[in-house]
Amino acid sequence: MIELVRTNDPVVISFIEALLRDARIEFFVADQNMSIVEGSLGVLPRRVMVASDEIERAKRLLVDAGIKDEIRDA
């Protein structure tokens, strides 16, 4: 899997999850449970990971949704 997005913003993560789910793109949110370690401060970023064969489609989806600045190495 390839990192699509890295952010501390739970709203952005939720929006991206909804977009990917609706597009039937398989994804995984890494570091989601790190809030236990950090004390729920939101300091550690979460990473949205997408299969390598779907990464370009996922990037296009985020661009079309107006959040291209969230794409890692856009």
PDB file of N, CA and C in Angstrom:
ATOM      1  N   MET A   1       0.847  -1.180   0.000  1.00  0.00           N
ATOM      2  CA  MET A   1       0.000   0.000   0.000  1.00  0.00           C
ATOM      3  C   MET A   1       0.887   1.237   0.000  1.00  0.00           C
ATOM      4  N   ILE A   2       0.349   2.293  -0.594  1.00  0.00           N
ATOM      5  CA  ILE A   2       1.078   3.550  -0.738  1.00  0.00           C
ATOM      6  C   ILE A   2       0.350   4.636   0.039  1.00  0.00           C
ATOM      7  N   GLU A   3       1.123   5.503   0.663  1.00  0.00           N
ATOM      8  CA  GLU A   3       0.545   6.602   1.430  1.00  0.00           C
ATOM      9  C   GLU A   3      -0.069   7.644   0.494  1.00  0.00           C
ATOM     10  N   LEU A   4      -1.344   7.890   0.678  1.00  0.00           N
ATOM     11  CA  LEU A   4      -2.066   8.882  -0.117  1.00  0.00           C
ATOM     12  C   LEU A   4      -2.099  10.216   0.612  1.00  0.00           C
ATOM     13  N   VAL A   5      -2.396  10.174   1.906  1.00  0.00           N
ATOM     14  CA  VAL A   5      -2.550  11.387   2.708  1.00  0.00           C
ATOM     15  C   VAL A   5      -1.973  11.152   4.096  1.00  0.00           C
ATOM     16  N   ARG A   6      -1.398  12.216   4.663  1.00  0.00           N
ATOM     17  CA  ARG A   6      -0.951  12.203   6.068  1.00  0.00           C
ATOM     18  C   ARG A   6      -1.455  13.501   6.688  1.00  0.00           C
ATOM     19  N   THR A   7      -2.289  13.377   7.720  1.00  0.00           N
ATOM     20  CA  THR A   7      -2.869  14.561   8.341  1.00  0.00           C
ATOM     21  C   THR A   7      -3.247  14.306   9.796  1.00  0.00           C
ATOM     22  N   ASN A   8      -3.338  15.395  10.547  1.00  0.00           N
ATOM     23  CA  ASN A   8      -3.818  15.341  11.931  1.00  0.00           C
ATOM     24  C   ASN A   8      -5.305  15.653  11.998  1.00  0.00           C
ATOM     25  N   ASP A   9      -5.883  16.078  10.893  1.00  0.00           N
ATOM     26  CA  ASP A   9      -7.267  16.558  10.869  1.00  0.00           C
ATOM     27  C   ASP A   9      -8.254  15.392  10.727  1.00  0.00           C
ATOM     28  N   PRO A  10      -9.003  15.094  11.793  1.00  0.00           N
ATOM     29  CA  PRO A  10      -9.943  13.966  11.724  1.00  0.00           C
ATOM     30  C   PRO A  10     -11.093  14.197  10.741  1.00  0.00           C
ATOM     31  N   VAL A  11     -11.424  15.444  10.475  1.00  0.00           N
ATOM     32  CA  VAL A  11     -12.489  15.750   9.504  1.00  0.00           C
ATOM     33  C   VAL A  11     -12.019  15.399   8.095  1.00  0.00           C
ATOM     34  N   VAL A  12     -10.792  15.743   7.780  1.00  0.00           N
ATOM     35  CA  VAL A  12     -10.225  15.411   6.466  1.00  0.00           C
ATOM     36  C   VAL A  12     -10.152  13.902   6.297  1.00  0.00           C
ATOM     37  N   ILE A  13      -9.697  13.203   7.324  1.00  0.00           N
ATOM     38  CA  ILE A  13      -9.624  11.736   7.265  1.00  0.00           C
ATOM     39  C   ILE A  13     -11.009  11.151   7.007  1.00  0.00           C
ATOM     40  N   SER A  14     -11.998  11.630   7.733  1.00  0.00           N
ATOM     41  CA  SER A  14     -13.366  11.132   7.582  1.00  0.00           C
ATOM     42  C   SER A  14     -13.895  11.391   6.174  1.00  0.00           C
ATOM     43  N   PHE A  15     -13.622  12.573   5.641  1.00  0.00           N
ATOM     44  CA  PHE A  15     -14.077  12.916   4.291  1.00  0.00           C
ATOM     45  C   PHE A  15     -13.418  12.013   3.253  1.00  0.00           C
ATOM     46  N   ILE A  16     -12.114  11.809   3.395  1.00  0.00           N
ATOM     47  CA  ILE A  16     -11.392  10.950   2.457  1.00  0.00           C
ATOM     48  C   ILE A  16     -11.886   9.508   2.553  1.00  0.00           C
ATOM     49  N   GLU A  17     -12.127   9.041   3.763  1.00  0.00           N
ATOM     50  CA  GLU A  17     -12.673   7.693   3.937  1.00  0.00           C
ATOM     51  C   GLU A  17     -13.996   7.555   3.193  1.00  0.00           C
ATOM     52  N   ALA A  18     -14.867   8.544   3.310  1.00  0.00           N
ATOM     53  CA  ALA A  18     -16.172   8.499   2.634  1.00  0.00           C
ATOM     54  C   ALA A  18     -15.997   8.496   1.119  1.00  0.00           C
ATOM     55  N   LEU A  19     -15.106   9.342   0.615  1.00  0.00           N
ATOM     56  CA  LEU A  19     -14.857   9.395  -0.828  1.00  0.00           C
ATOM     57  C   LEU A  19     -14.351   8.056  -1.349  1.00  0.00           C
ATOM     58  N   LEU A  20     -13.356   7.502  -0.665  1.00  0.00           N
ATOM     59  CA  LEU A  20     -12.770   6.236  -1.106  1.00  0.00           C
ATOM     60  C   LEU A  20     -13.772   5.091  -1.003  1.00  0.00           C
ATOM     61  N   ARG A  21     -14.521   5.081   0.074  1.00  0.00           N
ATOM     62  CA  ARG A  21     -15.533   4.028   0.261  1.00  0.00           C
ATOM     63  C   ARG A  21     -16.581   4.086  -0.861  1.00  0.00           C
ATOM     64  N   ASP A  22     -17.061   5.298  -1.160  1.00  0.00           N
ATOM     65  CA  ASP A  22     -18.071   5.462  -2.220  1.00  0.00           C
ATOM     66  C   ASP A  22     -17.527   5.063  -3.589  1.00  0.00           C
ATOM     67  N   ALA A  23     -16.234   5.291  -3.811  1.00  0.00           N
ATOM     68  CA  ALA A  23     -15.603   4.938  -5.085  1.00  0.00           C
ATOM     69  C   ALA A  23     -15.154   3.477  -5.119  1.00  0.00           C
ATOM     70  N   ARG A  24     -15.384   2.774  -4.017  1.00  0.00           N
ATOM     71  CA  ARG A  24     -14.987   1.373  -3.887  1.00  0.00           C
ATOM     72  C   ARG A  24     -13.481   1.173  -4.084  1.00  0.00           C
ATOM     73  N   ILE A  25     -12.724   2.107  -3.505  1.00  0.00           N
ATOM     74  CA  ILE A  25     -11.268   2.004  -3.510  1.00  0.00           C
ATOM     75  C   ILE A  25     -10.856   1.484  -2.139  1.00  0.00           C
ATOM     76  N   GLU A  26     -10.128   0.389  -2.140  1.00  0.00           N
ATOM     77  CA  GLU A  26      -9.690  -0.216  -0.881  1.00  0.00           C
ATOM     78  C   GLU A  26      -8.627   0.679  -0.230  1.00  0.00           C
ATOM     79  N   PHE A  27      -8.779   0.910   1.073  1.00  0.00           N
ATOM     80  CA  PHE A  27      -7.845   1.768   1.791  1.00  0.00           C
ATOM     81  C   PHE A  27      -7.688   1.281   3.223  1.00  0.00           C
ATOM     82  N   PHE A  28      -6.702   1.858   3.893  1.00  0.00           N
ATOM     83  CA  PHE A  28      -6.428   1.547   5.291  1.00  0.00           C
ATOM     84  C   PHE A  28      -5.927   2.823   5.959  1.00  0.00           C
ATOM     85  N   VAL A  29      -6.463   3.150   7.139  1.00  0.00           N
ATOM     86  CA  VAL A  29      -5.985   4.309   7.886  1.00  0.00           C
ATOM     87  C   VAL A  29      -4.974   3.809   8.926  1.00  0.00           C
ATOM     88  N   ALA A  30      -3.715   4.139   8.691  1.00  0.00           N
ATOM     89  CA  ALA A  30      -2.642   3.722   9.591  1.00  0.00           C
ATOM     90  C   ALA A  30      -2.481   4.729  10.723  1.00  0.00           C
ATOM     91  N   ASP A  31      -1.992   4.263  11.834  1.00  0.00           N
ATOM     92  CA  ASP A  31      -1.719   5.088  13.010  1.00  0.00           C
ATOM     93  C   ASP A  31      -2.985   5.629  13.666  1.00  0.00           C
ATOM     94  N   GLN A  32      -4.113   5.052  13.352  1.00  0.00           N
ATOM     95  CA  GLN A  32      -5.389   5.506  13.891  1.00  0.00           C
ATOM     96  C   GLN A  32      -5.461   5.310  15.405  1.00  0.00           C
ATOM     97  N   ASN A  33      -4.844   4.268  15.895  1.00  0.00           N
ATOM     98  CA  ASN A  33      -4.907   3.980  17.322  1.00  0.00           C
ATOM     99  C   ASN A  33      -3.764   4.597  18.119  1.00  0.00           C
ATOM    100  N   MET A  34      -2.963   5.421  17.488  1.00  0.00           N
ATOM    101  CA  MET A  34      -1.858   6.078  18.179  1.00  0.00           C
ATOM    102  C   MET A  34      -2.346   7.110  19.182  1.00  0.00           C
ATOM    103  N   SER A  35      -3.626   7.503  19.101  1.00  0.00           N
ATOM    104  CA  SER A  35      -4.165   8.470  20.051  1.00  0.00           C
ATOM    105  C   SER A  35      -4.090   7.934  21.479  1.00  0.00           C
ATOM    106  N   ILE A  36      -4.089   6.615  21.617  1.00  0.00           N
ATOM    107  CA  ILE A  36      -3.957   6.003  22.947  1.00  0.00           C
ATOM    108  C   ILE A  36      -2.588   6.344  23.534  1.00  0.00           C
ATOM    109  N   VAL A  37      -1.568   6.287  22.691  1.00  0.00           N
ATOM    110  CA  VAL A  37      -0.207   6.564  23.120  1.00  0.00           C
ATOM    111  C   VAL A  37      -0.002   8.052  23.394  1.00  0.00           C
ATOM    112  N   GLU A  38      -0.551   8.890  22.503  1.00  0.00           N
ATOM    113  CA  GLU A  38      -0.330  10.330  22.622  1.00  0.00           C
ATOM    114  C   GLU A  38      -1.306  11.020  23.560  1.00  0.00           C
ATOM    115  N   GLY A  39      -2.270  10.307  24.087  1.00  0.00           N
ATOM    116  CA  GLY A  39      -3.221  10.904  25.016  1.00  0.00           C
ATOM    117  C   GLY A  39      -4.330  11.684  24.338  1.00  0.00           C
ATOM    118  N   SER A  40      -4.694  11.306  23.119  1.00  0.00           N
ATOM    119  CA  SER A  40      -5.780  11.931  22.349  1.00  0.00           C
ATOM    120  C   SER A  40      -5.550  13.416  22.072  1.00  0.00           C
ATOM    121  N   LEU A  41      -4.309  13.815  21.907  1.00  0.00           N
ATOM    122  CA  LEU A  41      -3.986  15.213  21.627  1.00  0.00           C
ATOM    123  C   LEU A  41      -4.054  15.550  20.139  1.00  0.00           C
ATOM    124  N   GLY A  42      -4.038  14.539  19.287  1.00  0.00           N
ATOM    125  CA  GLY A  42      -4.069  14.783  17.846  1.00  0.00           C
ATOM    126  C   GLY A  42      -2.733  15.245  17.293  1.00  0.00           C
ATOM    127  N   VAL A  43      -1.662  14.948  18.002  1.00  0.00           N
ATOM    128  CA  VAL A  43      -0.331  15.390  17.593  1.00  0.00           C
ATOM    129  C   VAL A  43       0.229  14.515  16.475  1.00  0.00           C
ATOM    130  N   LEU A  44       0.024  13.223  16.585  1.00  0.00           N
ATOM    131  CA  LEU A  44       0.555  12.297  15.590  1.00  0.00           C
ATOM    132  C   LEU A  44      -0.385  12.196  14.393  1.00  0.00           C
ATOM    133  N   PRO A  45       0.144  12.386  13.190  1.00  0.00           N
ATOM    134  CA  PRO A  45      -0.712  12.315  12.004  1.00  0.00           C
ATOM    135  C   PRO A  45      -1.159  10.891  11.685  1.00  0.00           C
ATOM    136  N   ARG A  46      -2.309  10.792  11.066  1.00  0.00           N
ATOM    137  CA  ARG A  46      -2.818   9.513  10.563  1.00  0.00           C
ATOM    138  C   ARG A  46      -2.486   9.457   9.080  1.00  0.00           C
ATOM    139  N   ARG A  47      -2.294   8.246   8.576  1.00  0.00           N
ATOM    140  CA  ARG A  47      -1.966   8.070   7.158  1.00  0.00           C
ATOM    141  C   ARG A  47      -3.048   7.250   6.484  1.00  0.00           C
ATOM    142  N   VAL A  48      -3.513   7.742   5.349  1.00  0.00           N
ATOM    143  CA  VAL A  48      -4.469   6.990   4.537  1.00  0.00           C
ATOM    144  C   VAL A  48      -3.652   6.267   3.473  1.00  0.00           C
ATOM    145  N   MET A  49      -3.727   4.953   3.506  1.00  0.00           N
ATOM    146  CA  MET A  49      -2.961   4.103   2.601  1.00  0.00           C
ATOM    147  C   MET A  49      -3.898   3.489   1.557  1.00  0.00           C
ATOM    148  N   VAL A  50      -3.425   3.441   0.314  1.00  0.00           N
ATOM    149  CA  VAL A  50      -4.218   2.911  -0.792  1.00  0.00           C
ATOM    150  C   VAL A  50      -3.363   1.913  -1.559  1.00  0.00           C
ATOM    151  N   ALA A  51      -3.996   0.896  -2.098  1.00  0.00           N
ATOM    152  CA  ALA A  51      -3.278  -0.103  -2.905  1.00  0.00           C
ATOM    153  C   ALA A  51      -2.578   0.578  -4.079  1.00  0.00           C
ATOM    154  N   SER A  52      -1.398   0.097  -4.411  1.00  0.00           N
ATOM    155  CA  SER A  52      -0.596   0.735  -5.465  1.00  0.00           C
ATOM    156  C   SER A  52      -1.307   0.782  -6.810  1.00  0.00           C
ATOM    157  N   ASP A  53      -2.131  -0.204  -7.092  1.00  0.00           N
ATOM    158  CA  ASP A  53      -2.839  -0.198  -8.375  1.00  0.00           C
ATOM    159  C   ASP A  53      -4.039   0.753  -8.394  1.00  0.00           C
ATOM    160  N   GLU A  54      -4.371   1.357  -7.253  1.00  0.00           N
ATOM    161  CA  GLU A  54      -5.493   2.294  -7.167  1.00  0.00           C
ATOM    162  C   GLU A  54      -5.056   3.712  -6.825  1.00  0.00           C
ATOM    163  N   ILE A  55      -3.746   3.932  -6.650  1.00  0.00           N
ATOM    164  CA  ILE A  55      -3.272   5.217  -6.159  1.00  0.00           C
ATOM    165  C   ILE A  55      -3.605   6.372  -7.108  1.00  0.00           C
ATOM    166  N   GLU A  56      -3.448   6.179  -8.396  1.00  0.00           N
ATOM    167  CA  GLU A  56      -3.742   7.268  -9.341  1.00  0.00           C
ATOM    168  C   GLU A  56      -5.230   7.601  -9.351  1.00  0.00           C
ATOM    169  N   ARG A  57      -6.047   6.587  -9.293  1.00  0.00           N
ATOM    170  CA  ARG A  57      -7.499   6.806  -9.235  1.00  0.00           C
ATOM    171  C   ARG A  57      -7.884   7.542  -7.953  1.00  0.00           C
ATOM    172  N   ALA A  58      -7.272   7.166  -6.845  1.00  0.00           N
ATOM    173  CA  ALA A  58      -7.542   7.815  -5.560  1.00  0.00           C
ATOM    174  C   ALA A  58      -7.098   9.279  -5.589  1.00  0.00           C
ATOM    175  N   LYS A  59      -5.944   9.550  -6.175  1.00  0.00           N
ATOM    176  CA  LYS A  59      -5.470  10.934  -6.290  1.00  0.00           C
ATOM    177  C   LYS A  59      -6.431  11.772  -7.130  1.00  0.00           C
ATOM    178  N   ARG A  60      -6.888  11.228  -8.251  1.00  0.00           N
ATOM    179  CA  ARG A  60      -7.850  11.950  -9.094  1.00  0.00           C
ATOM    180  C   ARG A  60      -9.126  12.258  -8.327  1.00  0.00           C
ATOM    181  N   LEU A  61      -9.556  11.306  -7.520  1.00  0.00           N
ATOM    182  CA  LEU A  61     -10.765  11.477  -6.712  1.00  0.00           C
ATOM    183  C   LEU A  61     -10.609  12.656  -5.748  1.00  0.00           C
ATOM    184  N   LEU A  62      -9.462  12.757  -5.085  1.00  0.00           N
ATOM    185  CA  LEU A  62      -9.223  13.856  -4.158  1.00  0.00           C
ATOM    186  C   LEU A  62      -9.097  15.189  -4.892  1.00  0.00           C
ATOM    187  N   VAL A  63      -8.477  15.186  -6.057  1.00  0.00           N
ATOM    188  CA  VAL A  63      -8.381  16.410  -6.862  1.00  0.00           C
ATOM    189  C   VAL A  63      -9.780  16.866  -7.259  1.00  0.00           C
ATOM    190  N   ASP A  64     -10.598  15.942  -7.739  1.00  0.00           N
ATOM    191  CA  ASP A  64     -11.968  16.273  -8.140  1.00  0.00           C
ATOM    192  C   ASP A  64     -12.808  16.769  -6.976  1.00  0.00           C
ATOM    193  N   ALA A  65     -12.479  16.316  -5.759  1.00  0.00           N
ATOM    194  CA  ALA A  65     -13.220  16.729  -4.562  1.00  0.00           C
ATOM    195  C   ALA A  65     -12.704  18.059  -4.006  1.00  0.00           C
ATOM    196  N   GLY A  66     -11.648  18.604  -4.624  1.00  0.00           N
ATOM    197  CA  GLY A  66     -11.141  19.892  -4.204  1.00  0.00           C
ATOM    198  C   GLY A  66     -10.164  19.859  -3.045  1.00  0.00           C
ATOM    199  N   ILE A  67      -9.602  18.707  -2.763  1.00  0.00           N
ATOM    200  CA  ILE A  67      -8.661  18.610  -1.653  1.00  0.00           C
ATOM    201  C   ILE A  67      -7.297  18.070  -2.111  1.00  0.00           C
ATOM    202  N   LYS A  68      -6.856  18.526  -3.280  1.00  0.00           N
ATOM    203  CA  LYS A  68      -5.579  18.038  -3.816  1.00  0.00           C
ATOM    204  C   LYS A  68      -4.401  18.406  -2.936  1.00  0.00           C
ATOM    205  N   ASP A  69      -4.507  19.488  -2.154  1.00  0.00           N
ATOM    206  CA  ASP A  69      -3.407  19.885  -1.276  1.00  0.00           C
ATOM    207  C   ASP A  69      -3.155  18.880  -0.150  1.00  0.00           C
ATOM    208  N   GLU A  70      -4.104  18.005   0.082  1.00  0.00           N
ATOM    209  CA  GLU A  70      -3.937  16.976   1.116  1.00  0.00           C
ATOM    210  C   GLU A  70      -3.141  15.779   0.625  1.00  0.00           C
ATOM    211  N   ILE A  71      -2.994  15.628  -0.701  1.00  0.00           N
ATOM    212  CA  ILE A  71      -2.306  14.479  -1.270  1.00  0.00           C
ATOM    213  C   ILE A  71      -0.819  14.547  -0.942  1.00  0.00           C
ATOM    214  N   ARG A  72      -0.306  13.457  -0.466  1.00  0.00           N
ATOM    215  CA  ARG A  72       1.109  13.366  -0.127  1.00  0.00           C
ATOM    216  C   ARG A  72       1.927  13.453  -1.400  1.00  0.00           C
ATOM    217  N   ASP A  73       2.905  14.352  -1.456  1.00  0.00           N
ATOM    218  CA  ASP A  73       3.766  14.544  -2.633  1.00  0.00           C
ATOM    219  C   ASP A  73       2.949  14.832  -3.878  1.00  0.00           C
ATOM    220  N   ALA A  74       1.955  15.715  -3.736  1.00  0.00           N
ATOM    221  CA  ALA A  74       1.076  16.062  -4.865  1.00  0.00           C
ATOM    222  C   ALA A  74       1.809  16.879  -5.907  1.00  0.00           C
TER     223      ALA A  74
END
